[in-house]
Coordinates of C-alpha atoms and ligand atoms in Angstrom, one line a residue:
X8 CA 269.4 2.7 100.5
X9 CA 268.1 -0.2 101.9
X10 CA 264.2 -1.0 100.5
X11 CA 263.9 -4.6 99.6
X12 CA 262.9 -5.3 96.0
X13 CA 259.2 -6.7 96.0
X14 CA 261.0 -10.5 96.1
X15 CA 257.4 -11.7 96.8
X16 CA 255.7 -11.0 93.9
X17 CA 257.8 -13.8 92.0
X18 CA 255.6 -16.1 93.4
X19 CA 252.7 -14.9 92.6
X20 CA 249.3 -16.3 94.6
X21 CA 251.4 -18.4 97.1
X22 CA 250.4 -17.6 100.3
X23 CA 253.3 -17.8 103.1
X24 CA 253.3 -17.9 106.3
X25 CA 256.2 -17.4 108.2
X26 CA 257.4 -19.1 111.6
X27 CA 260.2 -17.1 113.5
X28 CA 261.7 -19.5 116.5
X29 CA 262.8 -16.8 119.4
X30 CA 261.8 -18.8 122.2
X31 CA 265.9 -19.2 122.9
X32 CA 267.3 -18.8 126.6
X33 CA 270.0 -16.5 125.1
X34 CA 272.4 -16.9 128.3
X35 CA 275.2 -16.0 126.8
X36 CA 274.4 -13.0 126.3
X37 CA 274.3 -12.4 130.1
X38 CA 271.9 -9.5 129.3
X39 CA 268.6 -8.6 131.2
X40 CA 267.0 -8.3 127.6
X41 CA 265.9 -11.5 125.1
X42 CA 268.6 -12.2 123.0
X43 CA 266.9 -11.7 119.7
X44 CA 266.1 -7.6 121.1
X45 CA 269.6 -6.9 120.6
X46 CA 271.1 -4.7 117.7
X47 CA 272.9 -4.8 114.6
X48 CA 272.9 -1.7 112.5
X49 CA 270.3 0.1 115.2
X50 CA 267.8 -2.1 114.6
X51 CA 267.1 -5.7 116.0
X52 CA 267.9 -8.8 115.1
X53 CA 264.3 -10.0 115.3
X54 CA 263.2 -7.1 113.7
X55 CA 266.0 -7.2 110.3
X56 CA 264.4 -11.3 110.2
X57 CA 260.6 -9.8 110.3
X58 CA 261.6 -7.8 107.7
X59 CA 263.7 -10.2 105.9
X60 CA 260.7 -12.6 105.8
X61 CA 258.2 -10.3 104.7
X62 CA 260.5 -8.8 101.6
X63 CA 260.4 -12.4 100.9
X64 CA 256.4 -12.6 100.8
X65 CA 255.6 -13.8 104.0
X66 CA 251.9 -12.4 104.6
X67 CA 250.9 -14.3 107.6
X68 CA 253.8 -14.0 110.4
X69 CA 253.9 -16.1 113.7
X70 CA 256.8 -15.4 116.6
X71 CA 257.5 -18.0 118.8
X72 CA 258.3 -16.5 122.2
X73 CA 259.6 -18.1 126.0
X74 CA 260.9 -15.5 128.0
X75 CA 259.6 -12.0 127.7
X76 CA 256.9 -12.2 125.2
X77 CA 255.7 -9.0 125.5
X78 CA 258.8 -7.0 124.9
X79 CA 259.2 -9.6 122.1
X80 CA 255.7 -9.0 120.5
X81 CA 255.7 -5.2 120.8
X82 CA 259.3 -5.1 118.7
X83 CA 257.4 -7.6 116.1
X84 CA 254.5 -5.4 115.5
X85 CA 256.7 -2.0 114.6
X86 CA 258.1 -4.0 111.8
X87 CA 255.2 -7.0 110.8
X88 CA 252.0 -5.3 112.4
X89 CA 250.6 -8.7 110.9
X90 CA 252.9 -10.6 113.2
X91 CA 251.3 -12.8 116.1
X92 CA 253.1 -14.2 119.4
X93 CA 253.0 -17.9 119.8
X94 CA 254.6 -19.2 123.2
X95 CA 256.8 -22.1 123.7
X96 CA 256.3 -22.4 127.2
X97 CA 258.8 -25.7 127.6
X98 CA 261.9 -25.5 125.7
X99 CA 261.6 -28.9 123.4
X100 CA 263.5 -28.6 120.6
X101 CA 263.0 -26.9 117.2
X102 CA 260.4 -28.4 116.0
X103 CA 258.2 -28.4 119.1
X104 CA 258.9 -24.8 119.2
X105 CA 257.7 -24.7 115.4
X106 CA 254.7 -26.4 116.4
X107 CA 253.9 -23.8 119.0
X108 CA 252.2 -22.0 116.1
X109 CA 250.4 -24.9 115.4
X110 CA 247.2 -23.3 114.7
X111 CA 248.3 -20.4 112.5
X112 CA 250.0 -23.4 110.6
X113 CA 246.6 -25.0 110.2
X114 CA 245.1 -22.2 108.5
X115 CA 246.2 -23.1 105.6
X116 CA 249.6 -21.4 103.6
X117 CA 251.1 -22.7 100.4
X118 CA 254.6 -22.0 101.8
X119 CA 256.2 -22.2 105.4
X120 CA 259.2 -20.7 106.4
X121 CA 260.6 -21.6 109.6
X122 CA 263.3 -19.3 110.6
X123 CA 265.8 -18.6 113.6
X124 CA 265.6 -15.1 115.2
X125 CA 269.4 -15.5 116.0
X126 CA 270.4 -15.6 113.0
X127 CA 269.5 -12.1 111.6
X128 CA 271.8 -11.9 108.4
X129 CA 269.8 -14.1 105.7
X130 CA 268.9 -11.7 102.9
X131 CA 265.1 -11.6 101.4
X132 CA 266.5 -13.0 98.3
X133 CA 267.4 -16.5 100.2
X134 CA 264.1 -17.1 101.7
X135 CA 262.6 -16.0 98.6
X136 CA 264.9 -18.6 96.8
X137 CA 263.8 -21.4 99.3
X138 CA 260.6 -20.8 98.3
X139 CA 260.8 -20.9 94.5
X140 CA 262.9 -24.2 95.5
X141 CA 259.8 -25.6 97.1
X142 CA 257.1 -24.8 94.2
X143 CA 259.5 -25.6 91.8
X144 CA 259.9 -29.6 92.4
X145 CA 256.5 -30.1 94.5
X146 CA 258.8 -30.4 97.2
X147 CA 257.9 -31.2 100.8
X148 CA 260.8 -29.5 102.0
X149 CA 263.9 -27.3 101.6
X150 CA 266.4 -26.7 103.8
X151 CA 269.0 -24.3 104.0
X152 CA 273.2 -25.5 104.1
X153 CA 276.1 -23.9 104.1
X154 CA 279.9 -25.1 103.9
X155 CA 281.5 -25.0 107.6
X156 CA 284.8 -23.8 107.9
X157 CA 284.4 -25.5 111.5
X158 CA 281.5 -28.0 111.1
X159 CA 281.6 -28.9 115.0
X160 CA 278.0 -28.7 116.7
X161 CA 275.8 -28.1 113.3
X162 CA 273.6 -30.4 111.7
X163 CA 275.0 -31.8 108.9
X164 CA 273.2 -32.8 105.2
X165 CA 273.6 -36.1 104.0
X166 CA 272.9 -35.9 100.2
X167 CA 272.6 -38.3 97.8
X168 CA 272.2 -37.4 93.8
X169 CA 271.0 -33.7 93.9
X170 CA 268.2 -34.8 97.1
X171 CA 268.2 -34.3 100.4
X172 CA 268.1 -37.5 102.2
X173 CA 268.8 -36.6 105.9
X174 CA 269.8 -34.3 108.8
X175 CA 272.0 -35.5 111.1
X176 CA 272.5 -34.0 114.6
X177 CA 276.3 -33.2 115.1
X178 CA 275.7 -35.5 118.9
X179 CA 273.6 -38.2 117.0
X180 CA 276.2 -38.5 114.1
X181 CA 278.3 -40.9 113.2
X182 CA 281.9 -40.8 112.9
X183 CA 282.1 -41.0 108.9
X184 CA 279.0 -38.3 109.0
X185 CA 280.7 -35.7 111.0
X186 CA 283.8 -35.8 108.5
X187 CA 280.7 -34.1 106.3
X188 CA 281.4 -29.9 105.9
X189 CA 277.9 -29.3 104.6
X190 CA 276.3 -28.1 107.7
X191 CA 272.1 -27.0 108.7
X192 CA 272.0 -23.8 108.7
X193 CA 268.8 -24.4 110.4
X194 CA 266.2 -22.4 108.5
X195 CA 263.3 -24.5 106.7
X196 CA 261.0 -24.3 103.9
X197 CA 258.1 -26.6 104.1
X198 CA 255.0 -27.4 101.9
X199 CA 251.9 -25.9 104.1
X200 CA 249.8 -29.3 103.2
X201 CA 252.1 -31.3 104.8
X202 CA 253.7 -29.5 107.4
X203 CA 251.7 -30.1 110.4
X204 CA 251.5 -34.0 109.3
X205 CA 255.5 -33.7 109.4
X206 CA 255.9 -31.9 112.4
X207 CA 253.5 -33.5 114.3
X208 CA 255.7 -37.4 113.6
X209 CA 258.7 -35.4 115.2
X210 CA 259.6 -38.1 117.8
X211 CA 262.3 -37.5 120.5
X212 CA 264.3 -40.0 121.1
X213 CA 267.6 -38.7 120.2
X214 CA 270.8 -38.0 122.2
X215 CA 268.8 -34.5 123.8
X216 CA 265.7 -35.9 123.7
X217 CA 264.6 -33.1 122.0
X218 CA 261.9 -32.8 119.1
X219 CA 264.5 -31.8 115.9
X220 CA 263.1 -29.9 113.2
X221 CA 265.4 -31.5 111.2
X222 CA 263.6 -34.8 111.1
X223 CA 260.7 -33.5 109.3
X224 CA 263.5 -34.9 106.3
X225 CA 263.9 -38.1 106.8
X226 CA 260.1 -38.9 107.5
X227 CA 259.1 -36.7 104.2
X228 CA 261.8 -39.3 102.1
X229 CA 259.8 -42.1 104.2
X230 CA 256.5 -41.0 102.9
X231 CA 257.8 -40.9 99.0
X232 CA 258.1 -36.7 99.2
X233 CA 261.2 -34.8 98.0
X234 CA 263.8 -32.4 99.9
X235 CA 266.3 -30.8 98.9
X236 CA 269.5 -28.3 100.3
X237 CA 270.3 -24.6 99.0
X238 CA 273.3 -23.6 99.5
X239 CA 274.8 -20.1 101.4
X240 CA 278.0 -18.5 101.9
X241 CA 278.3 -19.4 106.1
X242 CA 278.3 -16.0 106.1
X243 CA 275.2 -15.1 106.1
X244 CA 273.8 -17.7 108.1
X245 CA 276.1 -16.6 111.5
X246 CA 273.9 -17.3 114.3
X247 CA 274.4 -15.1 117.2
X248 CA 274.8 -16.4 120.7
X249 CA 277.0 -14.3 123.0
X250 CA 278.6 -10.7 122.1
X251 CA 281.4 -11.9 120.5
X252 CA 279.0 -13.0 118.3
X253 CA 276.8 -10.3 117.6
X254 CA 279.5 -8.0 117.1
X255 CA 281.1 -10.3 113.9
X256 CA 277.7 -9.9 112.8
X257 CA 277.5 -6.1 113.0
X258 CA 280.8 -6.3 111.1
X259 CA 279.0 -8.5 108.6
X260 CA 276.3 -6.1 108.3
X261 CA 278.3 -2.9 108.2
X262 CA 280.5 -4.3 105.5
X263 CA 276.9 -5.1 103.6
X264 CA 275.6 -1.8 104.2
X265 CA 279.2 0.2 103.3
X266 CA 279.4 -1.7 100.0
X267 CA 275.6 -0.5 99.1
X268 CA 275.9 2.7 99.7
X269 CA 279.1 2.9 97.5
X270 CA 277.7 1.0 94.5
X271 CA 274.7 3.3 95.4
X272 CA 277.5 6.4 94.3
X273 CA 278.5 7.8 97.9
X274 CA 282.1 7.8 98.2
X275 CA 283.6 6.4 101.8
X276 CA 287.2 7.4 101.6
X277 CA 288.0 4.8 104.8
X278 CA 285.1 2.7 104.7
X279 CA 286.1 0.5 107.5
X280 CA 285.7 3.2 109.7
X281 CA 282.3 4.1 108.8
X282 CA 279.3 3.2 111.0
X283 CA 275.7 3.0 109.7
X284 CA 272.7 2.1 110.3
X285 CA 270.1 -0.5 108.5
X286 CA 267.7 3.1 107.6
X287 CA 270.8 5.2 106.6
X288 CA 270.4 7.1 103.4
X289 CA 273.3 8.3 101.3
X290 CA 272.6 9.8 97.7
X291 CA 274.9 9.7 95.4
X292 CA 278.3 11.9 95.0
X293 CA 278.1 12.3 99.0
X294 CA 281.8 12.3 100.5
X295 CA 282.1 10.3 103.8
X296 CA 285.5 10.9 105.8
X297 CA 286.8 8.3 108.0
X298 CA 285.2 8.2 111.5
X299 CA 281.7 9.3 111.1
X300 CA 279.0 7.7 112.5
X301 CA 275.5 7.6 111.3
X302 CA 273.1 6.7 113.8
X303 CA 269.0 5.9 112.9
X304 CA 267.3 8.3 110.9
X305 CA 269.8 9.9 108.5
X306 CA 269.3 11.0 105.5
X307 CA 272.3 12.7 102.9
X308 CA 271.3 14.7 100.0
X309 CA 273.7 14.2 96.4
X310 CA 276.8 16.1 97.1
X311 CA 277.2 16.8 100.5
X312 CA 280.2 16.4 102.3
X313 CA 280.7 14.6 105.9
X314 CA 284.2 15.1 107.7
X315 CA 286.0 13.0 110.1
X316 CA 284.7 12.7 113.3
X317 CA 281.1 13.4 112.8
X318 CA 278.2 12.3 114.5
X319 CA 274.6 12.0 112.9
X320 CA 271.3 10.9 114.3
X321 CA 267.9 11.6 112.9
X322 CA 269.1 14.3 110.6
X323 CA 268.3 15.4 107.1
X324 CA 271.4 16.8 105.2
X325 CA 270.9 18.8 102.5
X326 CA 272.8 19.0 98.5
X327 CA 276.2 20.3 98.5
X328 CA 275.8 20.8 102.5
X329 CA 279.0 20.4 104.5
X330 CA 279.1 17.9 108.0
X331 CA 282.2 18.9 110.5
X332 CA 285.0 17.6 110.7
X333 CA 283.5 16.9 114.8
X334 CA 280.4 18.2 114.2
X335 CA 277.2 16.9 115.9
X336 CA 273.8 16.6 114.4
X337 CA 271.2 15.1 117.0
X338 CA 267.2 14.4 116.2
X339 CA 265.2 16.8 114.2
X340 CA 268.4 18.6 112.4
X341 CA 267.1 19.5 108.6
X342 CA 269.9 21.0 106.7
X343 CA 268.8 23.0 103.1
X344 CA 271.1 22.7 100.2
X345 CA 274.8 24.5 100.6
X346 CA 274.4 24.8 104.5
X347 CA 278.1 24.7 106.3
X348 CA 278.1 23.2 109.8
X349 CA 281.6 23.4 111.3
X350 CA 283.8 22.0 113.5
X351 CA 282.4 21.8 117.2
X352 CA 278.9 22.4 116.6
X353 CA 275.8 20.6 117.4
X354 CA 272.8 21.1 116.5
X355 CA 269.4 19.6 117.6
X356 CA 266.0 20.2 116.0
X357 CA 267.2 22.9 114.1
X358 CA 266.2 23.9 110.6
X359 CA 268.9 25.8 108.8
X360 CA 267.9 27.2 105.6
X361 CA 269.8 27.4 102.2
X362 CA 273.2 28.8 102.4
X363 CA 273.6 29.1 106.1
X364 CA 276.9 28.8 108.0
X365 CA 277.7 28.0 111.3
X366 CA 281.4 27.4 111.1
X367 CA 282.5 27.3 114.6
X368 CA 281.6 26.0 118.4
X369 CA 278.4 26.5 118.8
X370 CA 275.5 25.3 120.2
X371 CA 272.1 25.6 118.0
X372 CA 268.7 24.0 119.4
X373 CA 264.7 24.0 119.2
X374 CA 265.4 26.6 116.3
X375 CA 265.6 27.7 112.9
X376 CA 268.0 29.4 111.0
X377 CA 267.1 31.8 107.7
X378 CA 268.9 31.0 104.4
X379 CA 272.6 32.8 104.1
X380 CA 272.1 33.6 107.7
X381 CA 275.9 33.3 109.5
X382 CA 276.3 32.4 112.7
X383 CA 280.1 33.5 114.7
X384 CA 281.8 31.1 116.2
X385 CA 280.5 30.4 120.0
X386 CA 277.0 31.4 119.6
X387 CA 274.9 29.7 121.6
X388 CA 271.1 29.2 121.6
X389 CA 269.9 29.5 125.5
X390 CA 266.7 27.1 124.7
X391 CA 266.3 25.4 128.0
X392 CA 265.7 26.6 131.8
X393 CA 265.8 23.7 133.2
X394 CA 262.0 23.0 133.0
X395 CA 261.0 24.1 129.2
X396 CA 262.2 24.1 126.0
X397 CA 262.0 27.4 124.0
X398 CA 262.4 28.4 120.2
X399 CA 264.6 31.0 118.6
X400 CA 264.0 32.2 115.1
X401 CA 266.6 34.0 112.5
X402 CA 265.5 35.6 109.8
X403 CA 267.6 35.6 106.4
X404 CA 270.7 37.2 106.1
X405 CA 271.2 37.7 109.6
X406 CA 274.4 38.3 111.0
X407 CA 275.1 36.6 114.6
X408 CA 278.1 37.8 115.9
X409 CA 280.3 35.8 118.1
X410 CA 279.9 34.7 121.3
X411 CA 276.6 35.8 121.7
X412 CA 274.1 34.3 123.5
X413 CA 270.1 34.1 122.3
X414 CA 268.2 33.5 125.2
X415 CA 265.3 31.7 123.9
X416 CA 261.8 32.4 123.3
X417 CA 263.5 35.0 120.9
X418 CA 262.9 36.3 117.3
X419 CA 265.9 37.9 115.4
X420 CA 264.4 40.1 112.0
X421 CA 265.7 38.9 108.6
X422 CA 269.0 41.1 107.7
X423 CA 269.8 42.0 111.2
X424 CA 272.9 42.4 112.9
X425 CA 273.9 41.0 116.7
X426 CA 277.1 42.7 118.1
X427 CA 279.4 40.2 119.4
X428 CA 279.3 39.0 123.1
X429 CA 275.7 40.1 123.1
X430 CA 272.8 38.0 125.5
X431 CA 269.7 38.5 123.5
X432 CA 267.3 38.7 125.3
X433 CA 264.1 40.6 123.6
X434 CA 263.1 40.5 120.2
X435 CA 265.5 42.0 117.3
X436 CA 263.8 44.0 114.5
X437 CA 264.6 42.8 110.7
X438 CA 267.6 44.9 109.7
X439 CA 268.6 46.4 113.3
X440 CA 271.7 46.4 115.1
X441 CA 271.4 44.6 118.6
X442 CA 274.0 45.2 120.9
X443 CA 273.4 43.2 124.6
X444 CA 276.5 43.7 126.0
X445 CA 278.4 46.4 128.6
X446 CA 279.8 49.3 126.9
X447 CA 283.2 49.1 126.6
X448 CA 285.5 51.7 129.2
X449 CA 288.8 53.3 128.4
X450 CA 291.0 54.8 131.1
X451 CA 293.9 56.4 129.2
X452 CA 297.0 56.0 131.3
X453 CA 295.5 53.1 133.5
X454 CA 298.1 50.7 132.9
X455 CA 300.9 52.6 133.4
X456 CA 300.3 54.3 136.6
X457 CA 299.2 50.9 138.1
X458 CA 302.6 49.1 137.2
X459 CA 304.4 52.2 138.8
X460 CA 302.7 51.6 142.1
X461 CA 303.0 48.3 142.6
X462 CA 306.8 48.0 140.7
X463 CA 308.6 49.6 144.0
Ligands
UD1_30 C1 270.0 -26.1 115.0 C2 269.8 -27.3 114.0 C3 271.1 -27.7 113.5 C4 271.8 -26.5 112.8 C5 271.9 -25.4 113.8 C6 272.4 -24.1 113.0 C7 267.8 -28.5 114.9 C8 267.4 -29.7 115.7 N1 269.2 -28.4 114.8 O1 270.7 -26.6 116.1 O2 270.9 -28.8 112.6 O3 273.0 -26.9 112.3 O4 270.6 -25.1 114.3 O5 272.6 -23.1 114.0 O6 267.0 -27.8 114.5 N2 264.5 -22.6 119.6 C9 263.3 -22.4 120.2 N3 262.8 -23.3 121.0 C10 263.4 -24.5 121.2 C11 264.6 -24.8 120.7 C12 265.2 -23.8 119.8 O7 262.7 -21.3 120.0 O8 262.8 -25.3 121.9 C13 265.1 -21.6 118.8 C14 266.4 -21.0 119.4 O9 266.1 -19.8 120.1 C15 267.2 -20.7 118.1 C16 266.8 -21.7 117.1 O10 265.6 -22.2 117.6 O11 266.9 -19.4 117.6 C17 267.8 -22.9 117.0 O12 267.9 -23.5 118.3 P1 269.3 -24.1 118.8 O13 269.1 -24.7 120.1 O14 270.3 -23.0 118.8 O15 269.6 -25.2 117.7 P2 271.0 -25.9 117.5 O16 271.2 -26.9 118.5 O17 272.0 -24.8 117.3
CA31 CA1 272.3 -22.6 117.6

C-alpha cells in the first residue's frame, strides 16, 4: 500500500546527499527515549524521514545526533543501511548542527537536503520537488514555506518578485515582518558546491546567538546566487514537539494512510475509527468494520472481510477470509483463502488452511490447521508449559469438537473426529474417533430419591 514511486530517478545522475538534524533536546516529550524514536503509524518518526528522503533519491544519508546516538544510529540503519551518525555535541543552532556533517558534505553531492527529524510528515514527492527546484534555476538554495494559520515562533520568508530574499527569525523580526503568514518550514535544499562555503559564513549574532540555517539566504543573494520558496499545505510540515503533538500527527498520518487504502479499493465503512500502520496492506474489495486495528506486519488478501473490534499484528489474511467481529490475530497468523475466524478467538503463529473455520472462543497457537478442517467453539491448543513451546498439527477435514483441549506436541490425522470435552493428549490417527474424556454415568432414579431425603 505504501511503496514510494521511484521519485529519484527524475533526476537522473544527481547525486544527493541528505542531512537529517535530530540532535534536538526533545523535553517535552518528558520521555526517557530521543524524541525523533517515537511513533507514528508503528514506525518512527526518524525512520518515515529516512525513508522519505531516500524515495526522494537521497543516496548518501548523514544523521545528526546529541543525546543517545546509538539508539539513534541503530533505528537509521534498519531503514538507510547507508545512513551515517554525525554528532552535534553543543547545541548551536541549525546550521551548526548541519555542519556537524561537514565532511560527508565535502565529499561532493549535487543536491543537499537538510531536513528536521521532527517533522516526519513531508512526502517523497516534496523533497523530490525541492530538488527539481534547485537544478531547475542553478539555484543555490530552496527552502521550504508554508502558510501559518498561527505564524507565532516560525521563520518567516520575505519574498520579493518570485525570489527568495530572506529568512527572518520570528525573535529577530521586525514588527511589519511578523505581520508576514508565509512561515520556514525549516527543511532546505542546497547546491552541494556551495553549501559548505554558505554554511560555513553562518555568523551568530542574533537574538539566540545561535548559528541559523536560515541565513545561508541572505549571504547566497549577497554573493549574486538565487533562492527560492516552495510552497506546502502546513499540514505536512507539523513538527512534533510534546504528545500533543505527535498524536495530531498520527491523526495526520492515519487520515493519509485510510484515504490510500480506499482509493487503493478496500472499503472502511467508519474510517475514522480505523488504525493502521505505515506497512499495512489491504487489497482491493477488503471490508474493514469500524474499530479494528491493524498493527505492523499485516497483510489482507482481495475480498476478505474484518469485523468490528478486531485486532491484527503480523498476520497474513487470506481471499474471501473472514476477521471477527473481536477476533485476535497476533505474529505469524497465515490465513488461506475462505478461512472463518470468529468471534473470541486468537490465534498466534498458526497456519489455517483453505476453508477452515474456527467460529467460536478459542485459543489456537504454534499450530497449523488442515483446509475445511472445523474447529468447536472453546477448543483450545495447550502449546506451552511454562518453559516450551509445542506444535499441534490437524490434518484436513478434521472435526474438533468443542471444548476440547489439544495438549501440544500432538498430531490429529486428516478426516478425524475429536469427541467434545476431550484433552488430547496422544496422537490421533487420520479418520479415527478420539474420545479423552470420562464416560458419562447414569443413575436412573438418582434425582428423585435425593430430593425426597433432603425435602422433610
Ligand atoms: C526552525 C527555523 C525556523 C522555522 C522552524 C520550523 C532555523 C534557524 N529556524 O526554527 O525558521 O520556522 O524551524 O519549525 O533554522 N536542531 C539540531 N541542533 C541544533 C538546533 C536544532 O539538531 O543545534 C534540530 C532540532 O532537533 C529540530 C530542528 O533542528 O529537529 C529545528 O530546530 P528548532 O530549534 O526546533 O528550530 P526552530 O527554532 O523551531
Ligand atoms: Ca521547532
Amino acid at each position: 500500500m505504501l511503496a514510494a514511486p521511484p521519485l529519484g530517478s527524475g533526476r537522473a545522475g544527481r547525486t544527493c546527499l541528505a542531512i537529517v538534524l535530530a540532535a534536538g533536546e526533545g523535553t517535552r516529550m518528558r520521555s526517557a527515549r530521543s524524541k525523533v524514536l517515537h511513533k507514528l503509524a508503528g514506525r518512527t518518526m526518524l525512520a518515515h524521514v529516512l525513508t522519505a528522503v531516500v524515495a526522494a533519491g537521497a543516496d548518501a544519508v548523514a544523521v545528526v545526533a546529541g543525546g543517545d546516538p546509538e539508539a539513534i544510529a541503530a533505528e537509521a540503519k534498519t531503514v538507510a543501511p547507508q545512513a551515517e551518525l554525525a554528532i552535534q555535541a553543543e547545541r548551536l543552532g541549525t546550521a551548526h548542527a548541519a555542519l556537524a556533517a561537514r565532511h560527508v558534505i565535502a565529499r561532493g553531492y549535487d543536491d543537499i537536503l537538510i531536513v528536521f527529524a521532527d517533522t516526519p510528515l513531508v512526502r517523497p514527492q516534496t523533497f523530490a520537488e525541492m530538488r527539481k527546484a534547485l537544478a531547475a534555476g542553478r539555484r543555490a538554495v530552496v527552502a521550504l514555506g508554508f502558510e501559518a494559520r498561527d505564524p507565532t515562533g516560525y521563520g518567516r520568508l520575505i519574498v520579493a518578485d518570485g525570489a527568495l530574499i530572506a529568512i527572518r527569525e520570528d525573535r529577530d523580526a521586525s514588527d511589519e515582518e511578523r505581520k508576514l503568514r508565509i512561515c520556514n518550514a525549516g527543511l532546505m535544499a542546497l547546491d552541494g558546491a556551495k553549501a559548505l562555503a554558505l554554511l560555513e559564513a553562518v555568523g551568530c549574532a542574533n537574538s539566540k546567538g545561535e548559528y541559523y540555517l536560515t541565513d545561508v539566504v541572505a549571504i547566497a543573494r549577497s554573493r549574486g546566487l538565487e533562492a527560492r520558496a516552495l510552497a506546502v499545505d502546513e499540514s505536512e510540515v507539523r513538527g512534533v514537539n510534546d504528545r500533543v503533538q505527535l498524536a495530531a500527527a498520527e491523526a495526520i498520518l492515519q487520515r493519509r494512510l485510510r484515504e490510500k487504502a480506499m482509493l487503493n479499493g478496500a472499503s472502511l465503512i467508519d474510517p475514522e475509527s480505523v488504525t493502521l500502520s505505515f506497512d499495512t496492506i489491504l487489497e482491493r474489495d477488503v471490508v474493514v468494520e469500524p474499530h479494528v486495528v491493524f498493527g505492523l506486519g499485516v497483510s489482507v488478501a482481495e475480498g476478505a472481510v474484518i469485523r468490528s473490534f478486531s485486532h491484527l499484528e503480523g498476520a497474513v489474511v487470506g481471499p474471501k477470509t473472514t476477521i471477527g467481529p473481536f477476533a485476535r490475530l497476533r505474529p505469524g497468523t497465515d490465513l488461506g483463502p475462505n478461512v472463518h475466524i470468529g468471534n473470541f478467538v486468537e490465534l498466534k503463529a498458526a497456519k489455517v488452511e483453505a476453508g477452515a473455520k474456527i467460529n467460536h472462543l478459542s485459543y489456537i497457537g504454534d499450530a497449523v490447521i488442515g483446509a475445511k478442517t472445523n474447529i468447536g467453539a472453546g477448543t483450545i491448543t495447550c502449546n506451552y508449559d511454562g518453559f516450551g513451546k509445542f506444535r499441534t498439527e490437524i490434518g484436513e477435514g478434521a472435526f474438533i469438537g468443542s471444548n476440547s483441549a489439544l495438549v501440544a506436541p500432538v498430531k490429529i490425522g486428516a478426516g478425524a473426529y475429536v469427541g467434545s470435552g476431550s484433552v488430547i493428549t496422544a496422537d490421533v490417527a487420520p479418520d479415527a474417533l478420539a474420545l479423552g474424556r470420562a464416560v458419562q454415568v447414569e443413575k436412573v432414579g438418582w434425582a428423585k430419591a435425593f430430593r425426597s431425603r433432603n425435602q422433610k
